[in-house]
PDB file of C-alpha atoms in Angstrom:
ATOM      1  CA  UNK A   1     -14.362 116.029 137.303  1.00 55.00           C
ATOM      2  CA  UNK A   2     -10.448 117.174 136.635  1.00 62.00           C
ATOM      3  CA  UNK A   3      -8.695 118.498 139.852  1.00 70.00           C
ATOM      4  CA  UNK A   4      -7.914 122.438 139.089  1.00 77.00           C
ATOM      5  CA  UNK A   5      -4.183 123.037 137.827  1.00 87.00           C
ATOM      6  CA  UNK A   6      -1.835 124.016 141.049  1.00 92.00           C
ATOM      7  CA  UNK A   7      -0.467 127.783 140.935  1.00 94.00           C
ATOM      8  CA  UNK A   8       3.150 127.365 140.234  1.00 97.00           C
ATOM      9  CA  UNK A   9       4.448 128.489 143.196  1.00 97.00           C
ATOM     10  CA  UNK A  10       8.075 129.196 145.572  1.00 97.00           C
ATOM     11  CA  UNK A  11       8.412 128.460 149.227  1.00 98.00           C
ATOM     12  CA  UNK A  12      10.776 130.776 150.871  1.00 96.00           C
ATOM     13  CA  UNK A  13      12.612 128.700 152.931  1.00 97.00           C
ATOM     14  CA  UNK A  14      14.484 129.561 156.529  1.00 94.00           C
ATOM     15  CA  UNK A  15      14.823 126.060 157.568  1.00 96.00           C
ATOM     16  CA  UNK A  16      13.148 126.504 160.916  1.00 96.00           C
ATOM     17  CA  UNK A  17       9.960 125.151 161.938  1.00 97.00           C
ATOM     18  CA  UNK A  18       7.588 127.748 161.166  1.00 95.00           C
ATOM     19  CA  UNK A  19       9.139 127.801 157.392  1.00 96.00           C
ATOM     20  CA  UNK A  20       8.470 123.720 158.042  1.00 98.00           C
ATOM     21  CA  UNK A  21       5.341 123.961 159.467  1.00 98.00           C
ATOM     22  CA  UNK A  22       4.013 126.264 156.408  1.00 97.00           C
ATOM     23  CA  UNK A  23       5.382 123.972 153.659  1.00 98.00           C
ATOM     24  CA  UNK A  24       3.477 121.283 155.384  1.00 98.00           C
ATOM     25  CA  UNK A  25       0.198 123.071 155.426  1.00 97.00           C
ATOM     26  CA  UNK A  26       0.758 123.898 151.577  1.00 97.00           C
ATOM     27  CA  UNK A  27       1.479 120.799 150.527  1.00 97.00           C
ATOM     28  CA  UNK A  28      -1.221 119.427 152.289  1.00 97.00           C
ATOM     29  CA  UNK A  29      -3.379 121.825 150.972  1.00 96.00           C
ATOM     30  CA  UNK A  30      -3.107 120.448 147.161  1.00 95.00           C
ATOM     31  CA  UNK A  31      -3.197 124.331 145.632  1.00 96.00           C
ATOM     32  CA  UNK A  32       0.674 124.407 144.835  1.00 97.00           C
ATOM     33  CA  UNK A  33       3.361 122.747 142.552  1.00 97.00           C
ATOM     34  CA  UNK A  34       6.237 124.473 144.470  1.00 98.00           C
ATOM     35  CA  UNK A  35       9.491 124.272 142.212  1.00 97.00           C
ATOM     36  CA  UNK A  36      12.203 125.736 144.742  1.00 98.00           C
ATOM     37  CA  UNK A  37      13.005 126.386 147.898  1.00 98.00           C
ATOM     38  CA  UNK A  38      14.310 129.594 148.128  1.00 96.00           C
ATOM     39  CA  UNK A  39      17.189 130.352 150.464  1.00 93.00           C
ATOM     40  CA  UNK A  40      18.958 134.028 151.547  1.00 90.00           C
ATOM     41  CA  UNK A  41      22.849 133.124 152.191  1.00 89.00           C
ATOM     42  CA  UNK A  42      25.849 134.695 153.206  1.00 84.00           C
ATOM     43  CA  UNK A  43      28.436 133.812 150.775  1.00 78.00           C
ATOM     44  CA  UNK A  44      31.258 135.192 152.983  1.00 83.00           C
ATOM     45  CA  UNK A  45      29.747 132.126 155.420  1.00 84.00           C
ATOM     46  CA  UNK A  46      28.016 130.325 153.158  1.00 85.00           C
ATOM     47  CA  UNK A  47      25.202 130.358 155.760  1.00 87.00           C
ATOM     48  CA  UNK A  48      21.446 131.118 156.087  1.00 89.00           C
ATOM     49  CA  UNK A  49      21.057 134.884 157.160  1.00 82.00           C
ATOM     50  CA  UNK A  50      19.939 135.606 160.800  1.00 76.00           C
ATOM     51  CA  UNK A  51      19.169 131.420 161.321  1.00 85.00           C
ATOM     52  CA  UNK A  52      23.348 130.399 160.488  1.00 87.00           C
ATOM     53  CA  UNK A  53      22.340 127.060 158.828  1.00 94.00           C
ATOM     54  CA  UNK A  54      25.429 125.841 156.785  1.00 94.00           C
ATOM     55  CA  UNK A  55      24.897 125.330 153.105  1.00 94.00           C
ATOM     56  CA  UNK A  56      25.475 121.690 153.361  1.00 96.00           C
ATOM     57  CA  UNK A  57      22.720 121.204 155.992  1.00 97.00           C
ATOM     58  CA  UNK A  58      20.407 123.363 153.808  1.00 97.00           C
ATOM     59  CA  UNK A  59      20.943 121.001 150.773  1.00 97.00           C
ATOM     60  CA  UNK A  60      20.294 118.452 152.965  1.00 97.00           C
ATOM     61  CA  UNK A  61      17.150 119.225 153.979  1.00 98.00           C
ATOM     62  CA  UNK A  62      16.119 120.068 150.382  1.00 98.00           C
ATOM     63  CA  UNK A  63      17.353 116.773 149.343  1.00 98.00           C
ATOM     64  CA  UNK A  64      15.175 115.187 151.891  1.00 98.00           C
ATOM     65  CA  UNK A  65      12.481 117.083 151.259  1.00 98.00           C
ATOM     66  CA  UNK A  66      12.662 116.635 147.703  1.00 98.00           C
ATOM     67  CA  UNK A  67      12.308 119.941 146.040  1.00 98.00           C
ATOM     68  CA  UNK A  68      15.319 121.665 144.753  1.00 98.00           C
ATOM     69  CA  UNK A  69      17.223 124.279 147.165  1.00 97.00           C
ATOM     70  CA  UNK A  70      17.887 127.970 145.232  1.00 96.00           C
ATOM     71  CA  UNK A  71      19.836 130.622 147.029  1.00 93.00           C
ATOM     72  CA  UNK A  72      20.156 134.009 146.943  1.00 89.00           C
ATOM     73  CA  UNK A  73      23.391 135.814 148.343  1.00 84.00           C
ATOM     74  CA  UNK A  74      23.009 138.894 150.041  1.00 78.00           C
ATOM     75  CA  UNK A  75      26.767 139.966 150.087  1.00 67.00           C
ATOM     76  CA  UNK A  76      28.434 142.458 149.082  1.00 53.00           C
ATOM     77  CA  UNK A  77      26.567 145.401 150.974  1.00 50.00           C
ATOM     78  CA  UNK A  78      24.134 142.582 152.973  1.00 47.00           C
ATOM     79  CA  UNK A  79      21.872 145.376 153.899  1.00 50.00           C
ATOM     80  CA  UNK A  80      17.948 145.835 152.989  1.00 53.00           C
ATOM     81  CA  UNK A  81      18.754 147.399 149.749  1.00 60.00           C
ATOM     82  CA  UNK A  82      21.227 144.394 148.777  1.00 70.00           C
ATOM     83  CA  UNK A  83      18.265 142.154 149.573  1.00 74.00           C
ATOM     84  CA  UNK A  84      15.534 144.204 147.497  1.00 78.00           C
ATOM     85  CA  UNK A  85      17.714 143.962 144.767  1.00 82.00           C
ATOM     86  CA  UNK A  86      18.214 139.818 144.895  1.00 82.00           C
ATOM     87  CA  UNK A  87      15.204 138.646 145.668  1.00 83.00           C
ATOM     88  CA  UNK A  88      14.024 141.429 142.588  1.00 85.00           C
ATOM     89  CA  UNK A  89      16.010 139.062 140.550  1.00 88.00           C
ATOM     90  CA  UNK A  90      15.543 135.814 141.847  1.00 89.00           C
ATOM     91  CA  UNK A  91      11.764 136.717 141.384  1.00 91.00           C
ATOM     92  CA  UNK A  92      12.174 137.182 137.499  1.00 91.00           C
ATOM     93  CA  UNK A  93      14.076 134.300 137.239  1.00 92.00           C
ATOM     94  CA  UNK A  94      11.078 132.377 138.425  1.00 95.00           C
ATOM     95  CA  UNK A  95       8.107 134.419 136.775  1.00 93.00           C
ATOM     96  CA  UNK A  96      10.251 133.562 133.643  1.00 93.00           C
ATOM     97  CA  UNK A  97       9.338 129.440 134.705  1.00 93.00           C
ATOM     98  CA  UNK A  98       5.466 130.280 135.338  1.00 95.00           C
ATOM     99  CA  UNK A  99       5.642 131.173 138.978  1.00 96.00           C
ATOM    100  CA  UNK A 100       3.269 132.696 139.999  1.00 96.00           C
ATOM    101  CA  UNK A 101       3.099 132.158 143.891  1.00 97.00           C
ATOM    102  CA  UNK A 102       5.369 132.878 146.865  1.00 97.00           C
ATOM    103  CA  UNK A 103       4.983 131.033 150.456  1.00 97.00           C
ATOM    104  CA  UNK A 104       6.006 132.311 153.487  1.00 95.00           C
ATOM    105  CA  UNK A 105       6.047 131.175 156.892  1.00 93.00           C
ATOM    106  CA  UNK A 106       4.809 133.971 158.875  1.00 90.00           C
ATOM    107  CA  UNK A 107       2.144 133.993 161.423  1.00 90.00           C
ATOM    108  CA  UNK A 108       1.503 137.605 162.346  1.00 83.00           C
ATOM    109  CA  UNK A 109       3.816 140.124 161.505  1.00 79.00           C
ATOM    110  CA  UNK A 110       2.157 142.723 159.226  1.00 86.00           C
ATOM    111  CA  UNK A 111       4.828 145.172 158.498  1.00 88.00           C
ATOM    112  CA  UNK A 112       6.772 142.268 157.510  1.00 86.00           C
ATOM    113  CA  UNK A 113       3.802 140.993 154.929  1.00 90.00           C
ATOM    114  CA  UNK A 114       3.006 144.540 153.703  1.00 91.00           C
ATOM    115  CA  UNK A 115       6.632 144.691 152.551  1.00 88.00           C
ATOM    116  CA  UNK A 116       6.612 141.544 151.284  1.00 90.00           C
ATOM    117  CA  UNK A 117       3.488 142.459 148.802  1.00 91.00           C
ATOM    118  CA  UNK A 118       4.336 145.582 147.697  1.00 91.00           C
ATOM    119  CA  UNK A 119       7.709 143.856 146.193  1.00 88.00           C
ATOM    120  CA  UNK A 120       6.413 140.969 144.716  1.00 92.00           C
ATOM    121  CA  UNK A 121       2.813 142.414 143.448  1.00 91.00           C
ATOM    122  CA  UNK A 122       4.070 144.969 140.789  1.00 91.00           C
ATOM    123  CA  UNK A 123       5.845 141.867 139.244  1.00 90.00           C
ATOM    124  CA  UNK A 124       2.641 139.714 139.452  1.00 92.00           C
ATOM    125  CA  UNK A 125       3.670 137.721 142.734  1.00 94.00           C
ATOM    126  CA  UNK A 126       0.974 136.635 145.137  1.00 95.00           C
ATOM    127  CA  UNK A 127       1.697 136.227 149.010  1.00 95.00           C
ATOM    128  CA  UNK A 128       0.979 133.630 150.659  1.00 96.00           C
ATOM    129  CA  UNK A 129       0.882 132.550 154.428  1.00 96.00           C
ATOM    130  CA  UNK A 130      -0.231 129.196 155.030  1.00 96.00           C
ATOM    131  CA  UNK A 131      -0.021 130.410 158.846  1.00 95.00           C
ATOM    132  CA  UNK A 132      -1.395 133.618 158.659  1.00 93.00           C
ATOM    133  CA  UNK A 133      -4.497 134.718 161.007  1.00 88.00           C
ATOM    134  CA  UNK A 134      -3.803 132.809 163.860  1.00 90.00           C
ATOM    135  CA  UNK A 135      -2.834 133.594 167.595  1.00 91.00           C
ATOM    136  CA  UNK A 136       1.105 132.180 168.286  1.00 92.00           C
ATOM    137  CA  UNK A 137      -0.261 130.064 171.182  1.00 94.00           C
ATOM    138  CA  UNK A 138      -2.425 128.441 168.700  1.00 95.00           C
ATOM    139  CA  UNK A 139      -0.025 127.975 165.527  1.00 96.00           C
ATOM    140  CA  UNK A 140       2.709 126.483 168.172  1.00 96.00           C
ATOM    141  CA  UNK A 141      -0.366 123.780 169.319  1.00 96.00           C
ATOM    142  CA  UNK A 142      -0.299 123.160 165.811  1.00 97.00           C
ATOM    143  CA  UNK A 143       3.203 122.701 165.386  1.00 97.00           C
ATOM    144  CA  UNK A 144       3.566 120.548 168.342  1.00 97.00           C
ATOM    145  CA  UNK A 145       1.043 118.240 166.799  1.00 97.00           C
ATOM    146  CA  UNK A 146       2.438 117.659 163.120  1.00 97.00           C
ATOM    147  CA  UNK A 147       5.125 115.826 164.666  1.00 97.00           C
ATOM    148  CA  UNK A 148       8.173 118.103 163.200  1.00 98.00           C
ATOM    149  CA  UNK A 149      11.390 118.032 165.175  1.00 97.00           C
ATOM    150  CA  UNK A 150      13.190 121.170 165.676  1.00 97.00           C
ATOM    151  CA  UNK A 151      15.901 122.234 167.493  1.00 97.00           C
ATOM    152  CA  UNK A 152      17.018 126.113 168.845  1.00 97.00           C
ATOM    153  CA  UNK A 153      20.008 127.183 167.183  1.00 96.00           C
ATOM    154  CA  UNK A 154      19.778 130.885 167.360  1.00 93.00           C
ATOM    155  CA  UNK A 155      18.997 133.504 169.885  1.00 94.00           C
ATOM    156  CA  UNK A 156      18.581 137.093 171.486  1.00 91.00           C
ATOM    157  CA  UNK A 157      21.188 137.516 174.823  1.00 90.00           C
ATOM    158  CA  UNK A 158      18.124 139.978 176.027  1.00 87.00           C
ATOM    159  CA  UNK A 159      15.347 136.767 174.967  1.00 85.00           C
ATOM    160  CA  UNK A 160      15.813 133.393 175.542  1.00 91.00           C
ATOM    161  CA  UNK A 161      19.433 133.411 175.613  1.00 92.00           C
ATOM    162  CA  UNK A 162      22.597 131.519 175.672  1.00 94.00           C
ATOM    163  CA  UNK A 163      20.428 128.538 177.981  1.00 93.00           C
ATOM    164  CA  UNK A 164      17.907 128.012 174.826  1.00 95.00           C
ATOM    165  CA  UNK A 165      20.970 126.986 172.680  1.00 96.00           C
ATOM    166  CA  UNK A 166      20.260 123.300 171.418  1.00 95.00           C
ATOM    167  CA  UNK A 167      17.301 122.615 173.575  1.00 96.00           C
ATOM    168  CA  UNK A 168      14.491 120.683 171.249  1.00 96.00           C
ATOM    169  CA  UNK A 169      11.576 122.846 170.873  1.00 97.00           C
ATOM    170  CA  UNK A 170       8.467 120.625 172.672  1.00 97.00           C
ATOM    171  CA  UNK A 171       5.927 121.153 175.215  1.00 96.00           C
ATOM    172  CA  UNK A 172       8.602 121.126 178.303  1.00 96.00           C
ATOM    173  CA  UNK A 173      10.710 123.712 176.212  1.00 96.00           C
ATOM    174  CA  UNK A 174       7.528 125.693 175.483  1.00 96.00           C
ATOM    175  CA  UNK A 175       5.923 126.073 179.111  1.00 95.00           C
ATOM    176  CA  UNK A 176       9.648 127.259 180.648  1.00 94.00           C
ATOM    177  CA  UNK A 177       9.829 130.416 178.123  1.00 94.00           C
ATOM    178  CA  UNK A 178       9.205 133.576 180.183  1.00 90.00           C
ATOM    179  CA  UNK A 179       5.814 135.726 179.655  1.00 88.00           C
ATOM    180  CA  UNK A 180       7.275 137.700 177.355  1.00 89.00           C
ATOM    181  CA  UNK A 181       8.460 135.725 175.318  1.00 92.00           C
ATOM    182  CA  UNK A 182       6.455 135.265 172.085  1.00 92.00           C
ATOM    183  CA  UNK A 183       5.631 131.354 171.824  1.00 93.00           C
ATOM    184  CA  UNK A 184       6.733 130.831 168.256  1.00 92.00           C
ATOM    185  CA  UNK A 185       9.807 133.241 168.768  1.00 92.00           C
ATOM    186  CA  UNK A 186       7.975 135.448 166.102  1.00 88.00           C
ATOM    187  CA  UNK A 187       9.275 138.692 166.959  1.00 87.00           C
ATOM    188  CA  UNK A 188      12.706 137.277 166.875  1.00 88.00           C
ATOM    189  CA  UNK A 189      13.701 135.960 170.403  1.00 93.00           C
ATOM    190  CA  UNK A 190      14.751 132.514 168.878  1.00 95.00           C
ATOM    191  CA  UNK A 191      15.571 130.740 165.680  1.00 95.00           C
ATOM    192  CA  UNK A 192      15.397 126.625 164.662  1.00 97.00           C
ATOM    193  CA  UNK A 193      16.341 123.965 162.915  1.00 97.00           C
ATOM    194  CA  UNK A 194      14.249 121.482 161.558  1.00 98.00           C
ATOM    195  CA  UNK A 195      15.323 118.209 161.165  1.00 97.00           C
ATOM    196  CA  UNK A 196      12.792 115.627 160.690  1.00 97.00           C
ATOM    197  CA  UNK A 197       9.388 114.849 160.480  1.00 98.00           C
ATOM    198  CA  UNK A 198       6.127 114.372 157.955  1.00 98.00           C
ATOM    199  CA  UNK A 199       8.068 116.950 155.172  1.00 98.00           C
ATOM    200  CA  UNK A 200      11.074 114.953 155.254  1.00 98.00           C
ATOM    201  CA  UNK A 201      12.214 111.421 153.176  1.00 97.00           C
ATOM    202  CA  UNK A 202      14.801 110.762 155.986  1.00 96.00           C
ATOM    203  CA  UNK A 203      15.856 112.729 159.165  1.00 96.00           C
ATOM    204  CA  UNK A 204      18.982 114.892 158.892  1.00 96.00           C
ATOM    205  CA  UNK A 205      22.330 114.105 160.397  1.00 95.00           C
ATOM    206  CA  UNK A 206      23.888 116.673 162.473  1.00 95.00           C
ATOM    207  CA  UNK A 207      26.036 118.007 165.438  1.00 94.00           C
ATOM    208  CA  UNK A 208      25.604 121.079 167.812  1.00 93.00           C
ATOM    209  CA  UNK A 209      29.282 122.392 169.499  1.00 89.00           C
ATOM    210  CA  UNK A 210      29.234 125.093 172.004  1.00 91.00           C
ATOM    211  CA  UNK A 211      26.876 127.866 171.402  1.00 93.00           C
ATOM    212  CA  UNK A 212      28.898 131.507 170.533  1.00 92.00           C
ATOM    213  CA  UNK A 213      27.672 135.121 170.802  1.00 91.00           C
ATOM    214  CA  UNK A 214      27.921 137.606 168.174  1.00 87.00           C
ATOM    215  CA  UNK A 215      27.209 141.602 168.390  1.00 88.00           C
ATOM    216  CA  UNK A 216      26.036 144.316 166.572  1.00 80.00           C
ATOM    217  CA  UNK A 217      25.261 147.369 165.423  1.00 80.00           C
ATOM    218  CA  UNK A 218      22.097 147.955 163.851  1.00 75.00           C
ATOM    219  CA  UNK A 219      20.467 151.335 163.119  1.00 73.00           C
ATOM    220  CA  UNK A 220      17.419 152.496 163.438  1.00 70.00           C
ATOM    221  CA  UNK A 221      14.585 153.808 162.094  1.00 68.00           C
ATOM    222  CA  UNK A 222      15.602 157.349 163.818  1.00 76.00           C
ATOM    223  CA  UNK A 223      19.086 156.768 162.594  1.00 77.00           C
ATOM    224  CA  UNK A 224      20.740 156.026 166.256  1.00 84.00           C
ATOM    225  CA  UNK A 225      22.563 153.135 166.187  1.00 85.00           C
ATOM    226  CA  UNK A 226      22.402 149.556 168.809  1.00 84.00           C
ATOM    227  CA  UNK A 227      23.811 146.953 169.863  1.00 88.00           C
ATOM    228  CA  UNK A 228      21.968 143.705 169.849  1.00 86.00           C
ATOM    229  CA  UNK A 229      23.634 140.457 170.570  1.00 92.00           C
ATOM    230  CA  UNK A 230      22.725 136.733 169.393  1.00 90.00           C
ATOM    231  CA  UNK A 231      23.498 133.491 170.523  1.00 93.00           C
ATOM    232  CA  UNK A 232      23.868 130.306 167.963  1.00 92.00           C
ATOM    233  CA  UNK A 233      24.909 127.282 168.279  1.00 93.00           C
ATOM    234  CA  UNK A 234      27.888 125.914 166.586  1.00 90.00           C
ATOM    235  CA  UNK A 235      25.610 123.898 164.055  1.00 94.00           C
ATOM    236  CA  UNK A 236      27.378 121.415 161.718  1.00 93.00           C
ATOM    237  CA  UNK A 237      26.010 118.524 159.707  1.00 94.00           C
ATOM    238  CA  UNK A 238      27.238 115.161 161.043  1.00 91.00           C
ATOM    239  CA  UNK A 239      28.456 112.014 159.283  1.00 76.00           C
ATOM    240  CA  UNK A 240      25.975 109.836 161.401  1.00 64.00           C
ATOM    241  CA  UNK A 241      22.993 108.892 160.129  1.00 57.00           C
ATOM    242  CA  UNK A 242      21.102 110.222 162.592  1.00 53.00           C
ATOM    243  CA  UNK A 243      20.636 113.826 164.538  1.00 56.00           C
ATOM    244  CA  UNK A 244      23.387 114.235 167.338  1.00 58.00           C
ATOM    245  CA  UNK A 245      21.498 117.292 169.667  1.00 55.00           C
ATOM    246  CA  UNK A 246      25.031 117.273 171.575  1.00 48.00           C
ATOM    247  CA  UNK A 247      23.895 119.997 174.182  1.00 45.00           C
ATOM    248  CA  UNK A 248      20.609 121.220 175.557  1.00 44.00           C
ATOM    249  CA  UNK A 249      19.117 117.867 175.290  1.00 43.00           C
TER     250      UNK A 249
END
């Protein structure tokens, strides 16, 4: 008997180790010829949005993995709108090739999801969430298991904080985050990057500097406007051929 043809599918990628956790899981799972790795950058940076990865590091990491690396560039207005209307176009580009899926990495948040699906299902885009439906406690057991190695490289001041900065994300790293803190960061208290491990063809070179604070001002949804400041570490690839965690170790 023939295997059944894999959905043609796109895994939006962050870089972290949830977004590395979920391409592991789909790959594993057989169902998907995934063609891309889809990336939202600053071009004014030429960074990842909210994680900061550099572009080169990105590329890297594609190159590793060995499936091609496709940004999107949020800039000029970088709001929700801006986004809307690039991934609206990245997605026709790829329903143009046959694709037919998109993979995310998220574990629980359904406002997030619902959003996701009612952009991508009027132009004939399925969701998927290789992590979906499980508690955070268990998807970071998971994790911990697959033998990924990840690194923090972004956080909240009112989270995990400037401390969190470059520390590797493992069991010691888990069982020190305070009760409130969500265990996979999912609600936005930390951000990663993933730099080897089962996905990859080689482990990725790079270099952490001091960590630096940025603020802003973010409105909400009753139109009042706050501050919110994040950490990241000053994240850099590194000429080595190996990973240089230079703080936090």
């Amino acid at each position: 008997m023939s295997k059944p043809q894999k959905a043609k599918a796109v895994f939006n990628w962050s870089g972290g180790k949830d977004s590395a956790h979920a391409l592991l899981r789909a790959l594993a799972s057989e169902r998907y010829e995934i063609t891309a790795l889809l990336t939202t950058v600053n071009q004014q940076t030429l960074r990842s949005t909210m994680h900061g990865i550099p572009m080169e590091l990105l590329e890297h990491q594609a190159q590793s993995i060995g499936i091609p690396l496709y940004t999107v560039d949020l800039t000029p207005k970088g709001n929700m709108e801006d986004y809307a209307d690039a991934m609206s176009e990245a997605t026709a580009h790829f329903k143009e090739s046959g694709v037919t899926h998109f993979i995310f990495g998220d574990i629980f948040l359904h406002d997030v999801r619902q959003y996701r699906e009612r952009q991508l299902a009027p132009q004939g885009i399925t969701v998927m969430e290789p992590l979906w439906g499980k508690s955070s406690e268990e998807v970071m057991s998971d994790f911990l298991a697959t033998g990924l190695e990840t690194v923090v490289i972004t956080t909240t001041d009112d989270g995990v904080g400037k401390a969190a900065i470059g520390k590797r994300v493992d069991r010691k790293f888990i069982s020190s985050l305070p009760e409130n803190v969500d265990p996979n960061g999912e609600n936005g208290e930390y951000h990663t990057f993933c730099y080897d491990g089962p996905i990859f063809r080689h482990p990725i070179p790079f270099r952490l500097g001091s960590p630096f604070s940025e603020t802003y001002d973010i409105r909400l949804e009753d139109g009042t406007i706050q501050k919110y400041t994040y950490w990241f570490a000053d994240l850099h690839p590194a000429s080595d051929t190996s990973p240089q965690i230079g703080i936090g170790d």
